[in-house]
Amino acid sequence: MKLRKVTAASAAVLALALAATACGSDKKDDDTNSSSSSGGGSKIKIGIKYDQPGLGLKKPDGSFAGFDVDVATYVAKELGYQPNQITFVETKSADRENALERGDVKFIAATYSITDKRKEKVDFAGPYLLAHQDLLIKASANIAKGDDLNGKKLCSVTGSTSAQNVQKTIAPKANLKEYSSYSECIAALQNGAVDAVTTDDSILAGFASQDQYKGQFKLAGLKLSNENYGIGVKKGDTATTDKINKALEKMVSDGSWQKAVDANFGPANYKNEPAPKIGVLVK
């Protein structure tokens, strides 16, 4: 009788130990962002664009390239993650705030301009790049200023600040067409369905430098707005925001920022602005 009691107790202890081990195993393999909030977790999900050459591009072999990718990879390393622990998630312009709120990604580096309206829903680290809204037009086109777009077909991406800016202040009589991606806009420009594409000069330069487009397009050279690129973080996650700011400062100071600029924008002769100071927005 005594032996049976000891055996039952041992079995209970063993069951508890196995349950604890199982819970620990599940936590280790968990791919949620809450487990990676302080860095050093098993994985981290980062939002980027998939269709922006020079910034965020998913290549045919499944790898990723671009300035935003380089910045995100550097930041992730400072948070404690190696490249093989990063999962890049496509986040289109219209879904960035929702992706952060849902917890689909830990942070977003995807040509994400810092605006007062967006800061109501998300927090931003940075800025890490100052870009300017411009126009991409055919090499033979003659569009010298913003209001030359009145009466012409202009393409931008749904949810982008560029489209809103054109409608409100630059060319209210332009025939604005909003597509789901810049790749679609570039294709429309190539086949004559639109007369110009508007977004940040950094994005346009990336497309213009692609082999299949070289010589076909040109930047109009207009600084229609200042776009301060920031890294989007879920609202209220100040710990992660602070860590990312420190990582960005280090990236600039150790030369990695300029190296990434040269590698990704150099082929298009893009004239980038100097690295912006953290927390300082150019209006």
mmCIF file of C-alpha atoms in Angstrom:
data_model
loop_
_atom_site.group_PDB
_atom_site.id
_atom_site.type_symbol
_atom_site.label_atom_id
_atom_site.label_comp_id
_atom_site.label_asym_id
_atom_site.label_seq_id
_atom_site.Cartn_x
_atom_site.Cartn_y
_atom_site.Cartn_z
ATOM 1 C CA MET A 1 0.000 0.000 0.000
ATOM 2 C CA LYS A 2 2.803 2.395 0.877
ATOM 3 C CA LEU A 3 4.611 1.553 -2.373
ATOM 4 C CA ARG A 4 1.481 2.442 -4.393
ATOM 5 C CA LYS A 5 1.296 5.896 -2.751
ATOM 6 C CA VAL A 6 4.899 6.652 -3.567
ATOM 7 C CA THR A 7 4.413 5.555 -7.162
ATOM 8 C CA ALA A 8 1.339 7.756 -7.567
ATOM 9 C CA ALA A 9 3.165 10.758 -6.174
ATOM 10 C CA SER A 10 6.108 10.164 -8.476
ATOM 11 C CA ALA A 11 3.778 9.914 -11.424
ATOM 12 C CA ALA A 12 2.182 13.245 -10.499
ATOM 13 C CA VAL A 13 5.584 14.929 -10.284
ATOM 14 C CA LEU A 14 6.580 13.443 -13.625
ATOM 15 C CA ALA A 15 3.352 14.676 -15.242
ATOM 16 C CA LEU A 16 3.954 18.188 -13.956
ATOM 17 C CA ALA A 17 7.516 18.144 -15.242
ATOM 18 C CA LEU A 18 6.411 16.996 -18.682
ATOM 19 C CA ALA A 19 3.730 19.692 -18.794
ATOM 20 C CA ALA A 20 6.277 22.384 -17.881
ATOM 21 C CA THR A 21 8.679 21.088 -20.499
ATOM 22 C CA ALA A 22 5.948 21.185 -23.146
ATOM 23 C CA CYS A 23 5.025 24.765 -22.258
ATOM 24 C CA GLY A 24 8.649 25.809 -22.424
ATOM 25 C CA SER A 25 9.057 24.158 -25.798
ATOM 26 C CA ASP A 26 5.988 25.955 -27.154
ATOM 27 C CA LYS A 27 7.337 29.305 -25.974
ATOM 28 C CA LYS A 28 10.692 28.738 -27.605
ATOM 29 C CA ASP A 29 9.100 28.009 -30.970
ATOM 30 C CA ASP A 30 6.508 30.756 -30.679
ATOM 31 C CA ASP A 31 6.628 33.151 -33.612
ATOM 32 C CA THR A 32 4.692 35.937 -31.927
ATOM 33 C CA ASN A 33 5.968 39.448 -31.584
ATOM 34 C CA SER A 34 5.337 39.630 -27.842
ATOM 35 C CA SER A 35 8.070 37.079 -27.207
ATOM 36 C CA SER A 36 10.541 39.157 -29.191
ATOM 37 C CA SER A 37 9.760 42.569 -27.704
ATOM 38 C CA SER A 38 13.096 42.819 -25.904
ATOM 39 C CA GLY A 39 15.195 41.087 -28.539
ATOM 40 C CA GLY A 40 16.868 37.693 -28.421
ATOM 41 C CA GLY A 41 13.679 35.766 -29.244
ATOM 42 C CA SER A 42 13.562 32.944 -31.760
ATOM 43 C CA LYS A 43 12.203 35.034 -34.614
ATOM 44 C CA ILE A 44 11.103 38.542 -35.492
ATOM 45 C CA LYS A 45 8.640 39.641 -38.166
ATOM 46 C CA ILE A 46 9.397 42.893 -39.979
ATOM 47 C CA GLY A 47 7.154 44.670 -42.454
ATOM 48 C CA ILE A 48 8.687 45.818 -45.747
ATOM 49 C CA LYS A 49 7.611 46.447 -49.318
ATOM 50 C CA TYR A 50 8.087 43.662 -51.848
ATOM 51 C CA ASP A 51 7.864 45.715 -55.035
ATOM 52 C CA GLN A 52 10.143 48.735 -54.626
ATOM 53 C CA PRO A 53 13.561 48.344 -56.268
ATOM 54 C CA GLY A 54 16.329 50.028 -54.299
ATOM 55 C CA LEU A 55 14.223 50.055 -51.133
ATOM 56 C CA GLY A 56 12.265 46.882 -50.534
ATOM 57 C CA LEU A 57 12.233 44.182 -53.190
ATOM 58 C CA LYS A 58 11.556 40.455 -53.108
ATOM 59 C CA LYS A 59 13.789 38.929 -55.773
ATOM 60 C CA PRO A 60 12.908 35.889 -57.907
ATOM 61 C CA ASP A 61 15.089 33.647 -55.736
ATOM 62 C CA GLY A 62 13.087 34.627 -52.641
ATOM 63 C CA SER A 63 15.757 36.863 -51.112
ATOM 64 C CA PHE A 64 15.240 40.531 -50.265
ATOM 65 C CA ALA A 65 17.185 43.651 -51.206
ATOM 66 C CA GLY A 66 17.029 47.413 -50.817
ATOM 67 C CA PHE A 67 17.817 50.254 -48.460
ATOM 68 C CA ASP A 68 14.842 49.568 -46.178
ATOM 69 C CA VAL A 69 15.856 45.914 -46.027
ATOM 70 C CA ASP A 70 19.405 46.873 -45.044
ATOM 71 C CA VAL A 71 18.132 49.268 -42.363
ATOM 72 C CA ALA A 72 15.696 46.680 -41.003
ATOM 73 C CA THR A 73 18.385 43.991 -40.914
ATOM 74 C CA TYR A 74 20.808 46.284 -39.080
ATOM 75 C CA VAL A 75 18.161 47.304 -36.547
ATOM 76 C CA ALA A 76 17.101 43.700 -35.981
ATOM 77 C CA LYS A 77 20.699 42.727 -35.266
ATOM 78 C CA GLU A 78 20.933 45.478 -32.660
ATOM 79 C CA LEU A 79 17.757 44.060 -31.104
ATOM 80 C CA GLY A 80 19.387 40.655 -30.900
ATOM 81 C CA TYR A 81 18.349 38.908 -34.121
ATOM 82 C CA GLN A 82 20.541 37.449 -36.835
ATOM 83 C CA PRO A 83 19.420 37.564 -40.489
ATOM 84 C CA ASN A 84 18.216 33.948 -40.372
ATOM 85 C CA GLN A 85 15.866 34.872 -37.525
ATOM 86 C CA ILE A 86 14.092 37.546 -39.578
ATOM 87 C CA THR A 87 10.833 36.939 -41.411
ATOM 88 C CA PHE A 88 10.045 39.749 -43.834
ATOM 89 C CA VAL A 89 6.327 40.349 -44.269
ATOM 90 C CA GLU A 90 4.848 42.335 -47.151
ATOM 91 C CA THR A 91 3.037 45.406 -45.844
ATOM 92 C CA LYS A 92 1.349 47.539 -48.462
ATOM 93 C CA SER A 93 0.802 51.247 -47.861
ATOM 94 C CA ALA A 94 -2.895 50.981 -47.043
ATOM 95 C CA ASP A 95 -2.376 48.215 -44.456
ATOM 96 C CA ARG A 96 0.649 49.383 -42.461
ATOM 97 C CA GLU A 97 -1.222 50.771 -39.448
ATOM 98 C CA ASN A 98 -3.449 47.701 -39.278
ATOM 99 C CA ALA A 99 -0.473 45.339 -39.485
ATOM 100 C CA LEU A 100 1.092 46.967 -36.437
ATOM 101 C CA GLU A 101 -2.157 47.098 -34.488
ATOM 102 C CA ARG A 102 -2.867 43.422 -35.187
ATOM 103 C CA GLY A 103 0.662 42.479 -34.181
ATOM 104 C CA ASP A 104 1.434 40.933 -37.576
ATOM 105 C CA VAL A 105 4.907 42.486 -37.437
ATOM 106 C CA LYS A 106 7.190 43.917 -34.750
ATOM 107 C CA PHE A 107 8.111 46.992 -36.781
ATOM 108 C CA ILE A 108 7.789 48.337 -40.299
ATOM 109 C CA ALA A 109 10.523 49.779 -42.524
ATOM 110 C CA ALA A 110 8.690 50.432 -45.762
ATOM 111 C CA THR A 111 9.073 54.003 -47.064
ATOM 112 C CA TYR A 112 6.799 54.942 -44.149
ATOM 113 C CA SER A 113 6.557 58.747 -44.025
ATOM 114 C CA ILE A 114 6.022 60.182 -40.549
ATOM 115 C CA THR A 115 2.836 62.261 -40.404
ATOM 116 C CA ASP A 116 0.733 63.674 -37.562
ATOM 117 C CA LYS A 117 -2.242 61.619 -38.699
ATOM 118 C CA ARG A 118 -0.286 58.383 -38.657
ATOM 119 C CA LYS A 119 1.224 59.186 -35.256
ATOM 120 C CA GLU A 120 -2.291 59.008 -33.833
ATOM 121 C CA LYS A 121 -2.277 55.274 -34.572
ATOM 122 C CA VAL A 122 1.388 54.194 -34.437
ATOM 123 C CA ASP A 123 4.691 55.294 -32.934
ATOM 124 C CA PHE A 124 7.729 56.088 -35.064
ATOM 125 C CA ALA A 125 11.454 55.695 -34.607
ATOM 126 C CA GLY A 126 13.716 57.857 -36.723
ATOM 127 C CA PRO A 127 13.569 59.445 -39.205
ATOM 128 C CA TYR A 128 16.255 57.497 -41.072
ATOM 129 C CA LEU A 129 15.905 59.046 -44.553
ATOM 130 C CA LEU A 130 14.658 62.354 -45.947
ATOM 131 C CA ALA A 131 13.070 61.930 -49.363
ATOM 132 C CA HIS A 132 11.048 64.319 -51.527
ATOM 133 C CA GLN A 133 7.905 63.751 -53.535
ATOM 134 C CA ASP A 134 8.664 63.882 -57.250
ATOM 135 C CA LEU A 135 7.321 62.752 -60.605
ATOM 136 C CA LEU A 136 8.511 59.982 -62.869
ATOM 137 C CA ILE A 137 7.729 60.734 -66.510
ATOM 138 C CA LYS A 138 8.745 59.444 -69.910
ATOM 139 C CA ALA A 139 12.129 60.663 -71.092
ATOM 140 C CA SER A 140 10.475 62.663 -73.890
ATOM 141 C CA ALA A 141 7.809 64.275 -71.673
ATOM 142 C CA ASN A 142 7.782 67.960 -70.793
ATOM 143 C CA ILE A 143 6.425 68.353 -67.289
ATOM 144 C CA ALA A 144 8.382 71.003 -65.448
ATOM 145 C CA LYS A 145 6.151 71.821 -62.491
ATOM 146 C CA GLY A 146 3.382 70.313 -60.438
ATOM 147 C CA ASP A 147 0.439 72.142 -61.982
ATOM 148 C CA ASP A 148 1.491 70.858 -65.414
ATOM 149 C CA LEU A 149 -0.296 67.713 -64.265
ATOM 150 C CA ASN A 150 -3.736 69.365 -64.422
ATOM 151 C CA GLY A 151 -5.742 67.538 -67.062
ATOM 152 C CA LYS A 152 -3.200 64.694 -67.241
ATOM 153 C CA LYS A 153 -3.411 61.149 -65.934
ATOM 154 C CA LEU A 154 -1.396 60.692 -62.772
ATOM 155 C CA CYS A 155 -0.772 57.423 -60.960
ATOM 156 C CA SER A 156 -0.036 56.768 -57.303
ATOM 157 C CA VAL A 157 -0.708 54.031 -54.753
ATOM 158 C CA THR A 158 -3.859 53.806 -52.666
ATOM 159 C CA GLY A 159 -3.267 55.163 -49.171
ATOM 160 C CA SER A 160 -0.050 57.010 -49.971
ATOM 161 C CA THR A 161 0.572 60.563 -48.803
ATOM 162 C CA SER A 162 1.687 61.429 -52.341
ATOM 163 C CA ALA A 163 -1.772 60.879 -53.775
ATOM 164 C CA GLN A 164 -3.350 62.981 -51.040
ATOM 165 C CA ASN A 165 -0.802 65.754 -51.556
ATOM 166 C CA VAL A 166 -1.504 65.976 -55.276
ATOM 167 C CA GLN A 167 -5.261 66.142 -54.788
ATOM 168 C CA LYS A 168 -5.079 68.855 -52.158
ATOM 169 C CA THR A 169 -2.321 71.222 -53.221
ATOM 170 C CA ILE A 170 -0.342 70.369 -56.353
ATOM 171 C CA ALA A 171 -2.726 69.596 -59.207
ATOM 172 C CA PRO A 172 -6.366 69.339 -58.085
ATOM 173 C CA LYS A 173 -7.503 68.915 -61.687
ATOM 174 C CA ALA A 174 -5.224 66.001 -62.411
ATOM 175 C CA ASN A 175 -6.948 62.736 -63.255
ATOM 176 C CA LEU A 176 -5.640 60.674 -60.361
ATOM 177 C CA LYS A 177 -5.543 56.897 -60.713
ATOM 178 C CA GLU A 178 -4.698 54.905 -57.598
ATOM 179 C CA TYR A 179 -3.343 51.375 -57.960
ATOM 180 C CA SER A 180 -2.420 48.831 -55.329
ATOM 181 C CA SER A 181 1.317 48.919 -56.076
ATOM 182 C CA TYR A 182 3.945 51.125 -57.706
ATOM 183 C CA SER A 183 4.821 48.286 -60.069
ATOM 184 C CA GLU A 184 1.357 48.669 -61.587
ATOM 185 C CA CYS A 185 1.859 52.428 -61.882
ATOM 186 C CA ILE A 186 5.191 51.986 -63.660
ATOM 187 C CA ALA A 187 3.652 49.488 -66.086
ATOM 188 C CA ALA A 188 0.844 51.981 -66.780
ATOM 189 C CA LEU A 189 3.397 54.715 -67.460
ATOM 190 C CA GLN A 190 5.305 52.459 -69.806
ATOM 191 C CA ASN A 191 2.244 51.560 -71.898
ATOM 192 C CA GLY A 192 0.874 55.119 -71.949
ATOM 193 C CA ALA A 193 -2.127 54.558 -69.682
ATOM 194 C CA VAL A 194 -0.886 57.372 -67.425
ATOM 195 C CA ASP A 195 1.302 60.414 -68.015
ATOM 196 C CA ALA A 196 3.229 60.409 -64.752
ATOM 197 C CA VAL A 197 3.772 58.514 -61.538
ATOM 198 C CA THR A 198 4.155 60.366 -58.272
ATOM 199 C CA THR A 199 5.737 59.232 -55.055
ATOM 200 C CA ASP A 200 9.028 59.759 -53.264
ATOM 201 C CA ASP A 201 12.116 60.398 -55.382
ATOM 202 C CA SER A 202 13.917 57.496 -53.708
ATOM 203 C CA ILE A 203 11.234 55.064 -54.862
ATOM 204 C CA LEU A 204 11.086 56.491 -58.373
ATOM 205 C CA ALA A 205 14.877 56.381 -58.680
ATOM 206 C CA GLY A 206 14.843 52.703 -57.792
ATOM 207 C CA PHE A 207 12.413 51.896 -60.598
ATOM 208 C CA ALA A 208 14.141 54.125 -63.146
ATOM 209 C CA SER A 209 17.436 52.336 -62.525
ATOM 210 C CA GLN A 210 16.097 48.888 -63.371
ATOM 211 C CA ASP A 211 17.565 47.377 -66.527
ATOM 212 C CA GLN A 212 14.202 46.988 -68.279
ATOM 213 C CA TYR A 213 13.411 50.676 -67.780
ATOM 214 C CA LYS A 214 16.775 52.359 -68.300
ATOM 215 C CA GLY A 215 16.523 55.261 -70.728
ATOM 216 C CA GLN A 216 12.713 55.211 -70.830
ATOM 217 C CA PHE A 217 11.935 57.422 -67.827
ATOM 218 C CA LYS A 218 13.322 60.428 -66.004
ATOM 219 C CA LEU A 219 12.726 62.197 -62.721
ATOM 220 C CA ALA A 220 11.126 65.608 -63.118
ATOM 221 C CA GLY A 221 13.381 66.902 -60.320
ATOM 222 C CA LEU A 222 10.596 68.549 -58.311
ATOM 223 C CA LYS A 223 10.723 68.673 -54.525
ATOM 224 C CA LEU A 224 6.982 68.675 -54.015
ATOM 225 C CA SER A 225 7.163 67.691 -50.347
ATOM 226 C CA ASN A 226 9.506 66.480 -47.623
ATOM 227 C CA GLU A 227 9.053 62.847 -46.648
ATOM 228 C CA ASN A 228 10.682 61.813 -43.377
ATOM 229 C CA TYR A 229 10.939 58.020 -43.424
ATOM 230 C CA GLY A 230 10.409 56.464 -40.017
ATOM 231 C CA ILE A 231 10.213 52.952 -38.642
ATOM 232 C CA GLY A 232 6.668 52.209 -37.531
ATOM 233 C CA VAL A 233 6.131 50.560 -34.144
ATOM 234 C CA LYS A 234 2.924 49.570 -32.391
ATOM 235 C CA LYS A 235 1.403 52.472 -30.487
ATOM 236 C CA GLY A 236 2.681 52.609 -26.915
ATOM 237 C CA ASP A 237 5.692 50.323 -27.418
ATOM 238 C CA THR A 238 8.185 52.946 -26.284
ATOM 239 C CA ALA A 239 10.797 50.361 -25.276
ATOM 240 C CA THR A 240 11.134 49.080 -28.837
ATOM 241 C CA THR A 241 10.996 52.599 -30.274
ATOM 242 C CA ASP A 242 13.863 53.721 -28.039
ATOM 243 C CA LYS A 243 15.972 50.690 -28.962
ATOM 244 C CA ILE A 244 15.408 51.256 -32.675
ATOM 245 C CA ASN A 245 16.417 54.922 -32.344
ATOM 246 C CA LYS A 246 19.674 53.885 -30.704
ATOM 247 C CA ALA A 247 20.275 51.344 -33.464
ATOM 248 C CA LEU A 248 19.704 53.995 -36.154
ATOM 249 C CA GLU A 249 22.116 56.388 -34.458
ATOM 250 C CA LYS A 250 24.745 53.645 -34.395
ATOM 251 C CA MET A 251 24.108 52.796 -38.054
ATOM 252 C CA VAL A 252 24.859 56.388 -39.023
ATOM 253 C CA SER A 253 27.894 56.777 -36.757
ATOM 254 C CA ASP A 254 29.650 53.573 -37.837
ATOM 255 C CA GLY A 255 29.231 54.327 -41.561
ATOM 256 C CA SER A 256 26.741 51.538 -42.304
ATOM 257 C CA TRP A 257 23.989 54.005 -43.221
ATOM 258 C CA GLN A 258 26.010 55.720 -45.957
ATOM 259 C CA LYS A 259 27.237 52.367 -47.227
ATOM 260 C CA ALA A 260 23.627 51.207 -47.616
ATOM 261 C CA VAL A 261 22.678 54.445 -49.400
ATOM 262 C CA ASP A 262 25.536 54.104 -51.880
ATOM 263 C CA ALA A 263 24.829 50.433 -52.552
ATOM 264 C CA ASN A 264 21.118 50.842 -53.197
ATOM 265 C CA PHE A 265 20.754 54.320 -54.741
ATOM 266 C CA GLY A 266 24.136 54.838 -56.368
ATOM 267 C CA PRO A 267 23.266 53.137 -59.667
ATOM 268 C CA ALA A 268 20.429 55.647 -60.271
ATOM 269 C CA ASN A 269 22.571 58.702 -59.408
ATOM 270 C CA TYR A 270 20.095 59.537 -56.683
ATOM 271 C CA LYS A 271 21.105 62.671 -54.793
ATOM 272 C CA ASN A 272 20.228 61.768 -51.242
ATOM 273 C CA GLU A 273 19.982 64.174 -48.354
ATOM 274 C CA PRO A 274 22.392 63.729 -45.416
ATOM 275 C CA ALA A 275 21.323 61.344 -42.674
ATOM 276 C CA PRO A 276 18.605 63.059 -40.632
ATOM 277 C CA LYS A 277 18.874 63.509 -36.883
ATOM 278 C CA ILE A 278 16.701 61.238 -34.779
ATOM 279 C CA GLY A 279 13.493 62.976 -33.745
ATOM 280 C CA VAL A 280 14.008 65.966 -36.061
ATOM 281 C CA LEU A 281 11.513 66.234 -38.922
ATOM 282 C CA VAL A 282 12.030 68.489 -41.936
ATOM 283 C CA LYS A 283 8.744 70.228 -42.691
#
